[in-house]
């Protein structure tokens, strides 16, 4: 879904640090597509541990809501289970984030509490593009965002 990602970043002026606060203002369809796509990519690349490390809890919560809106119920259920684990493991995960080093991050995989979910997600094939097309067709009003004039994306 590069088109959705490109549009949303353009709409918020390329301020990717503010994604969880600004993208939902574009509308639920854009937020669903964007955060679900980001979560899927993070999980495929480095698992749920990487999702929470790179994107934080708020983006993961938005991804779960997005997966539900897109009708990707299996993926939403995995994200829900991941949230429960993250809540239980939050103090340990916060220390890893605060350390801010790749070495500490990679060490966190030794006792990865998300391993079972990573295995389950590899068996799941969330067809994000298909779900997005279906949602656009049946609920086009969820995709009414506009790029604000005069905003230039940072690249």
Coordinates of C-alpha atoms in Angstrom, one line a residue:
X1 CA 0.0 0.0 0.0
X2 CA 2.7 2.5 -0.9
X3 CA 0.0 4.9 -2.2
X4 CA -1.8 5.1 1.1
X5 CA 1.5 5.5 3.0
X6 CA 2.7 8.2 0.6
X7 CA -0.6 10.1 0.8
X8 CA -0.7 10.0 4.6
X9 CA 2.9 11.2 5.0
X10 CA 2.2 14.0 2.5
X11 CA -0.9 14.9 4.4
X12 CA 0.9 15.3 7.7
X13 CA 3.8 17.1 6.1
X14 CA 6.3 14.2 6.4
X15 CA 6.3 14.4 10.2
X16 CA 6.5 10.7 10.7
X17 CA 7.3 11.0 14.4
X18 CA 3.8 12.3 15.0
X19 CA 2.1 9.5 13.1
X20 CA -0.1 8.2 15.9
X21 CA -1.4 11.6 16.7
X22 CA -1.8 13.1 13.2
X23 CA -2.8 10.3 10.9
X24 CA -6.1 9.3 12.6
X25 CA -7.3 12.9 11.8
X26 CA -7.3 12.0 8.1
X27 CA -10.1 9.5 8.8
X28 CA -10.5 6.0 9.9
X29 CA -9.8 4.4 6.5
X30 CA -6.4 6.0 6.1
X31 CA -5.4 5.3 9.7
X32 CA -6.6 1.6 9.3
X33 CA -4.6 1.1 6.1
X34 CA -1.5 2.9 7.2
X35 CA -1.1 1.4 10.7
X36 CA -2.0 -2.1 9.6
X37 CA 0.5 -1.9 6.8
X38 CA 3.2 -0.6 9.1
X39 CA 2.5 -3.3 11.7
X40 CA 2.6 -6.0 9.1
X41 CA 5.9 -4.8 7.8
X42 CA 7.5 -4.5 11.2
X43 CA 6.3 -8.0 12.2
X44 CA 7.5 -9.6 8.9
X45 CA 10.9 -8.0 9.4
X46 CA 11.6 -8.5 13.1
X47 CA 8.5 -9.8 14.8
X48 CA 6.2 -8.2 17.4
X49 CA 9.3 -7.3 19.5
X50 CA 10.4 -5.0 16.7
X51 CA 6.9 -3.6 16.2
X52 CA 6.7 -2.4 19.8
X53 CA 10.3 -1.2 19.9
X54 CA 10.1 0.8 16.6
X55 CA 6.5 2.0 16.6
X56 CA 5.4 2.0 20.2
X57 CA 2.2 0.9 21.9
X58 CA -0.1 3.6 20.4
X59 CA 0.8 2.6 16.8
X60 CA 0.2 -1.0 17.6
X61 CA -3.2 -0.2 19.1
X62 CA -4.1 1.7 16.0
X63 CA -2.9 -1.2 13.9
X64 CA -5.3 -3.6 15.8
X65 CA -8.2 -1.2 15.3
X66 CA -7.2 -0.9 11.6
X67 CA -7.1 -4.6 11.1
X68 CA -10.5 -5.0 12.7
X69 CA -11.9 -2.2 10.4
X70 CA -10.3 -3.9 7.4
X71 CA -11.9 -7.2 8.3
X72 CA -8.5 -8.9 9.0
X73 CA -9.8 -10.6 12.1
X74 CA -7.0 -13.2 12.5
X75 CA -4.3 -10.4 12.3
X76 CA -6.4 -8.3 14.8
X77 CA -6.5 -11.2 17.2
X78 CA -2.8 -11.7 17.1
X79 CA -2.3 -7.9 17.7
X80 CA -4.7 -8.2 20.7
X81 CA -2.6 -11.0 22.2
X82 CA 0.6 -9.0 21.5
X83 CA -0.9 -6.1 23.4
X84 CA -1.6 -8.3 26.4
X85 CA 2.0 -9.6 26.4
X86 CA 3.4 -6.0 25.9
X87 CA 1.4 -4.9 28.9
X88 CA 2.8 -7.6 31.1
X89 CA 6.3 -7.1 29.8
X90 CA 6.2 -3.3 29.6
X91 CA 8.8 -2.5 32.4
X92 CA 11.4 -4.8 30.7
X93 CA 10.6 -3.5 27.2
X94 CA 10.8 0.1 28.4
X95 CA 14.3 -0.5 29.8
X96 CA 15.4 -1.9 26.4
X97 CA 14.0 1.2 24.6
X98 CA 15.6 3.5 27.1
X99 CA 19.0 1.8 26.6
X100 CA 18.7 2.9 22.9
X101 CA 21.3 0.6 21.6
X102 CA 21.0 -2.1 18.9
X103 CA 23.0 -4.4 21.0
X104 CA 20.5 -4.3 23.8
X105 CA 17.7 -4.6 21.3
X106 CA 19.1 -7.7 19.7
X107 CA 19.8 -9.2 23.1
X108 CA 16.1 -8.8 23.9
X109 CA 15.3 -11.6 21.4
X110 CA 17.0 -14.1 23.6
X111 CA 13.9 -14.2 25.9
X112 CA 11.4 -12.9 23.4
X113 CA 7.9 -13.2 24.9
X114 CA 6.4 -12.7 21.5
X115 CA 8.1 -15.8 19.9
X116 CA 4.8 -17.8 19.9
X117 CA 3.0 -15.0 18.2
X118 CA 5.7 -14.5 15.6
X119 CA 5.4 -18.1 14.7
X120 CA 1.6 -17.8 14.4
X121 CA 1.9 -14.6 12.3
X122 CA 4.2 -16.4 9.9
X123 CA 1.3 -18.9 9.2
X124 CA -1.1 -16.0 8.7
X125 CA -1.2 -14.3 5.3
X126 CA -2.9 -11.0 5.9
X127 CA -4.1 -9.8 2.5
X128 CA -3.9 -6.1 3.4
X129 CA -4.3 -4.9 -0.2
X130 CA -7.4 -7.1 -0.8
X131 CA -8.9 -5.9 2.5
X132 CA -8.2 -2.3 1.7
X133 CA -9.8 -2.5 -1.8
X134 CA -12.9 -4.1 -0.3
X135 CA -13.2 -1.4 2.4
X136 CA -12.8 1.4 -0.1
X137 CA -15.6 -0.1 -2.2
X138 CA -18.0 -0.6 0.6
X139 CA -17.1 2.4 2.8
X140 CA -15.6 5.2 0.6
X141 CA -16.6 7.8 3.1
X142 CA -13.8 6.6 5.4
X143 CA -11.3 7.9 2.8
X144 CA -12.0 11.6 2.6
X145 CA -8.6 12.9 3.7
X146 CA -7.1 15.9 1.9
X147 CA -3.5 17.1 1.7
X148 CA -3.3 20.6 3.2
X149 CA -2.1 23.2 0.7
X150 CA 1.4 24.6 1.3
X151 CA 2.7 21.6 3.3
X152 CA 5.8 20.1 1.9
X153 CA 6.8 16.6 2.8
X154 CA 10.3 16.1 4.2
X155 CA 12.2 13.2 2.5

